[in-house]
Amino acid sequence: MSNLFNYKNDYKKRNGRLFYEIWGDLEAQNTTLKIIIVLMSLITSTSLLTAFYTYKANRIPVVIRVNSAGNAKVLRNLPFNNKTGMGEIVYFSKSFVREFTGFNSIMIKTELSRALNKMSETYGKKTLRAIIRSRFIQKMEKADITSKIKFKKIKLIKQTVNHDELKLYVIRTVISNTDTSAKNAAAYEDKLILKRIKRSVQYPFGLEIVYFSSLKLGGA
């Protein structure tokens, strides 16, 4: 009888050891697989991020070329060193003037943001500080107005290898949003100096504003 009990005890011990050995091996394998999966996920994520930023840094932008008549043509895969044409200079300048001086209480933040993005980094920071200091945005939002800009004449005053100086003669009509019959129109001479830079995703026109001034000529 004692032999039978000894046999049962030995059997339990052998099965117990066998169970824990198999379970331990499976647990170790699962842990190893988890580590491998995590490492593969990290490698895949790193590869995707690297590929994305490499593409973003090196892709050639889509450029919308505008001729002197104002007709637009989309050019894809345009080389970065392609020279900026006069039509692009005029279109870029008119867009900037509309955004920077087209006073609109509802769209003031959006328009100013677009105009600031067309400026050089140094000139943009200087202009932004002046806007914040004068509380211009808050005043514009409170004024509840909109405006229309009509371009009368655009003159290329001076052109060098890297810069273009223009004068734009415009009529600005400011209109009250609460009473559309309340209007105030005036003529202005806007002066712009553009710097030619390398085309990029941020600067597809290859231009940036380095100077702007506006002189009121009188009522229109």
Short mmCIF file of C-alpha atoms in Angstrom, two decimals:
data_model
loop_
_atom_site.label_atom_id
_atom_site.label_comp_id
_atom_site.label_asym_id
_atom_site.label_seq_id
_atom_site.Cartn_x
_atom_site.Cartn_y
_atom_site.Cartn_z
CA MET A 1 0.00 0.00 0.00
CA SER A 2 2.84 2.37 0.85
CA ASN A 3 4.30 1.74 -2.60
CA LEU A 4 1.01 2.81 -4.17
CA PHE A 5 1.00 6.10 -2.24
CA ASN A 6 4.63 6.72 -3.14
CA TYR A 7 3.81 6.13 -6.80
CA LYS A 8 0.92 8.61 -6.69
CA ASN A 9 3.08 11.24 -5.02
CA ASP A 10 5.85 10.74 -7.58
CA TYR A 11 3.27 10.99 -10.36
CA LYS A 12 1.92 14.29 -9.03
CA LYS A 13 5.41 15.73 -8.66
CA ARG A 14 6.37 14.73 -12.21
CA ASN A 15 3.15 16.16 -13.66
CA GLY A 16 3.54 19.32 -11.57
CA ARG A 17 7.06 19.89 -12.84
CA LEU A 18 5.97 19.11 -16.41
CA PHE A 19 3.05 21.57 -16.17
CA TYR A 20 5.19 24.44 -14.91
CA GLU A 21 7.97 23.71 -17.40
CA ILE A 22 5.53 23.84 -20.33
CA TRP A 23 3.71 26.92 -18.95
CA GLY A 24 7.00 28.67 -18.25
CA ASP A 25 8.24 28.00 -21.79
CA LEU A 26 4.99 29.35 -23.28
CA GLU A 27 5.09 32.42 -21.07
CA ALA A 28 8.69 33.11 -22.05
CA GLN A 29 7.82 32.71 -25.73
CA ASN A 30 4.85 35.08 -25.38
CA THR A 31 7.03 37.69 -23.69
CA THR A 32 9.62 37.37 -26.46
CA LEU A 33 6.93 37.74 -29.14
CA LYS A 34 5.54 40.83 -27.43
CA ILE A 35 8.99 42.43 -27.38
CA ILE A 36 9.51 41.61 -31.07
CA ILE A 37 6.09 43.08 -31.99
CA VAL A 38 6.82 46.30 -30.08
CA LEU A 39 10.23 46.64 -31.74
CA MET A 40 8.76 46.03 -35.21
CA SER A 41 6.05 48.63 -34.54
CA LEU A 42 8.67 51.19 -33.51
CA ILE A 43 10.78 50.46 -36.60
CA THR A 44 7.73 50.75 -38.88
CA SER A 45 6.62 54.03 -37.28
CA THR A 46 10.12 55.49 -37.55
CA SER A 47 10.37 54.47 -41.21
CA LEU A 48 6.98 56.03 -42.04
CA LEU A 49 7.83 59.29 -40.26
CA THR A 50 11.23 59.47 -41.97
CA ALA A 51 9.66 58.86 -45.38
CA PHE A 52 6.97 61.51 -44.74
CA TYR A 53 9.38 64.25 -43.66
CA THR A 54 11.81 63.40 -46.46
CA TYR A 55 8.98 63.75 -48.98
CA LYS A 56 7.74 66.96 -47.39
CA ALA A 57 11.21 68.53 -47.39
CA ASN A 58 12.08 67.61 -50.98
CA ARG A 59 8.83 67.66 -52.93
CA ILE A 60 8.51 70.29 -55.63
CA PRO A 61 5.50 72.58 -55.08
CA VAL A 62 2.52 73.10 -57.33
CA VAL A 63 2.76 76.65 -58.70
CA ILE A 64 -0.09 78.71 -60.11
CA ARG A 65 1.41 80.97 -62.74
CA VAL A 66 -0.54 84.10 -63.63
CA ASN A 67 0.21 86.07 -66.79
CA SER A 68 -0.08 89.84 -67.22
CA ALA A 69 -3.71 89.44 -68.33
CA GLY A 70 -4.59 87.74 -65.04
CA ASN A 71 -5.08 84.24 -66.49
CA ALA A 72 -3.98 81.45 -64.15
CA LYS A 73 -2.24 78.24 -65.19
CA VAL A 74 -1.35 75.42 -62.79
CA LEU A 75 2.19 74.13 -63.27
CA ARG A 76 3.09 70.88 -61.55
CA ASN A 77 6.61 69.66 -60.80
CA LEU A 78 8.02 73.11 -61.49
CA PRO A 79 11.75 73.28 -60.71
CA PHE A 80 12.69 75.28 -57.61
CA ASN A 81 15.02 77.51 -59.61
CA ASN A 82 12.35 78.60 -62.09
CA LYS A 83 12.42 82.40 -62.35
CA THR A 84 9.41 84.31 -61.02
CA GLY A 85 7.51 86.04 -63.81
CA MET A 86 5.96 89.52 -63.82
CA GLY A 87 2.46 88.07 -63.76
CA GLU A 88 3.27 86.21 -60.54
CA ILE A 89 4.75 89.36 -59.00
CA VAL A 90 1.59 91.36 -59.76
CA TYR A 91 -0.75 88.62 -58.53
CA PHE A 92 1.29 88.11 -55.33
CA SER A 93 1.35 91.86 -54.64
CA LYS A 94 -2.38 92.34 -55.20
CA SER A 95 -3.18 89.36 -52.97
CA PHE A 96 -1.02 90.78 -50.19
CA VAL A 97 -2.60 94.25 -50.39
CA ARG A 98 -6.11 92.76 -50.24
CA GLU A 99 -5.19 90.64 -47.20
CA PHE A 100 -3.22 93.28 -45.32
CA THR A 101 -5.36 96.36 -46.00
CA GLY A 102 -8.75 94.89 -46.95
CA PHE A 103 -10.25 95.71 -43.57
CA ASN A 104 -12.90 93.14 -42.72
CA SER A 105 -14.06 92.75 -39.13
CA ILE A 106 -15.21 89.16 -39.59
CA MET A 107 -12.15 87.86 -41.47
CA ILE A 108 -9.47 90.11 -39.96
CA LYS A 109 -7.55 87.31 -38.19
CA THR A 110 -7.53 85.04 -41.23
CA GLU A 111 -6.57 87.79 -43.67
CA LEU A 112 -3.78 89.14 -41.47
CA SER A 113 -2.42 85.63 -40.96
CA ARG A 114 -2.21 85.12 -44.73
CA ALA A 115 -0.51 88.49 -45.19
CA LEU A 116 2.03 87.80 -42.43
CA ASN A 117 2.88 84.46 -44.05
CA LYS A 118 3.85 86.35 -47.22
CA MET A 119 6.40 88.45 -45.29
CA SER A 120 10.00 87.61 -44.52
CA GLU A 121 10.55 86.18 -41.05
CA THR A 122 12.17 89.36 -39.70
CA TYR A 123 9.66 91.78 -41.21
CA GLY A 124 6.75 89.52 -40.24
CA LYS A 125 7.77 89.41 -36.57
CA LYS A 126 8.24 93.19 -36.51
CA THR A 127 4.82 93.76 -38.07
CA LEU A 128 3.11 91.29 -35.74
CA ARG A 129 4.55 93.05 -32.68
CA ALA A 130 3.17 96.37 -33.95
CA ILE A 131 -0.26 94.79 -34.54
CA ILE A 132 -0.38 93.33 -31.03
CA ARG A 133 0.89 96.53 -29.41
CA SER A 134 -1.74 98.69 -31.12
CA ARG A 135 -4.56 96.18 -30.41
CA PHE A 136 -5.44 96.50 -34.10
CA ILE A 137 -7.36 93.22 -34.31
CA GLN A 138 -9.59 94.06 -31.34
CA LYS A 139 -10.32 97.52 -32.79
CA MET A 140 -11.16 96.05 -36.19
CA GLU A 141 -13.52 93.44 -34.74
CA LYS A 142 -15.30 96.13 -32.74
CA ALA A 143 -15.61 98.47 -35.76
CA ASP A 144 -17.86 95.96 -37.59
CA ILE A 145 -16.84 97.02 -41.09
CA THR A 146 -15.84 95.54 -44.41
CA SER A 147 -14.02 97.03 -47.39
CA LYS A 148 -13.57 96.81 -51.12
CA ILE A 149 -10.31 97.44 -52.96
CA LYS A 150 -10.10 98.55 -56.57
CA PHE A 151 -6.67 98.60 -58.25
CA LYS A 152 -6.26 101.58 -60.56
CA LYS A 153 -2.62 101.20 -61.59
CA ILE A 154 0.43 99.07 -60.78
CA LYS A 155 3.93 100.30 -61.55
CA LEU A 156 7.25 98.47 -61.33
CA ILE A 157 9.53 101.21 -59.97
CA LYS A 158 12.78 99.33 -59.59
CA GLN A 159 14.03 95.82 -60.28
CA THR A 160 17.32 94.20 -59.27
CA VAL A 161 18.55 90.62 -59.27
CA ASN A 162 16.97 89.93 -55.87
CA HIS A 163 14.36 92.65 -55.32
CA ASP A 164 11.32 94.19 -57.00
CA GLU A 165 9.87 97.55 -55.94
CA LEU A 166 6.28 98.32 -56.90
CA LYS A 167 3.70 101.04 -56.40
CA LEU A 168 0.04 100.14 -56.41
CA TYR A 169 -2.58 102.88 -56.75
CA VAL A 170 -5.84 101.74 -55.19
CA ILE A 171 -9.26 102.96 -54.09
CA ARG A 172 -10.31 101.61 -50.70
CA THR A 173 -13.99 101.81 -49.83
CA VAL A 174 -14.86 101.09 -46.20
CA ILE A 175 -18.46 100.00 -45.59
CA SER A 176 -20.34 99.64 -42.31
CA ASN A 177 -21.84 96.19 -41.75
CA THR A 178 -24.72 97.67 -39.75
CA ASP A 179 -25.54 100.36 -42.33
CA THR A 180 -24.36 99.56 -45.86
CA SER A 181 -25.20 103.09 -47.02
CA ALA A 182 -22.44 104.41 -44.77
CA LYS A 183 -19.36 104.34 -46.99
CA ASN A 184 -16.01 106.09 -47.05
CA ALA A 185 -13.76 105.87 -50.12
CA ALA A 186 -10.19 107.14 -50.41
CA ALA A 187 -7.27 106.83 -52.83
CA TYR A 188 -3.97 105.35 -51.66
CA GLU A 189 -0.48 104.80 -52.98
CA ASP A 190 0.86 101.50 -51.64
CA LYS A 191 4.56 100.75 -51.89
CA LEU A 192 5.91 97.21 -51.81
CA ILE A 193 9.42 95.77 -51.88
CA LEU A 194 9.58 92.08 -52.69
CA LYS A 195 12.60 89.85 -52.25
CA ARG A 196 13.17 86.96 -54.62
CA ILE A 197 13.87 83.74 -52.75
CA LYS A 198 14.06 80.05 -53.57
CA ARG A 199 10.69 78.48 -54.27
CA SER A 200 9.48 76.12 -51.57
CA VAL A 201 6.29 74.63 -50.18
CA GLN A 202 5.96 77.63 -47.86
CA TYR A 203 6.88 80.16 -50.58
CA PRO A 204 5.63 78.66 -53.89
CA PHE A 205 5.87 82.04 -55.65
CA GLY A 206 9.53 82.45 -54.67
CA LEU A 207 8.71 85.88 -53.20
CA GLU A 208 8.47 87.47 -49.75
CA ILE A 209 7.51 90.96 -48.56
CA VAL A 210 10.33 92.90 -46.91
CA TYR A 211 8.71 96.37 -46.88
CA PHE A 212 5.24 97.90 -47.14
CA SER A 213 3.88 101.42 -46.76
CA SER A 214 0.59 103.11 -47.59
CA LEU A 215 0.12 106.82 -48.36
CA LYS A 216 -3.35 108.37 -48.44
CA LEU A 217 -3.73 110.59 -51.50
CA GLY A 218 -7.19 111.97 -50.73
CA GLY A 219 -10.88 111.21 -51.06
CA ALA A 220 -12.06 109.26 -54.07
#
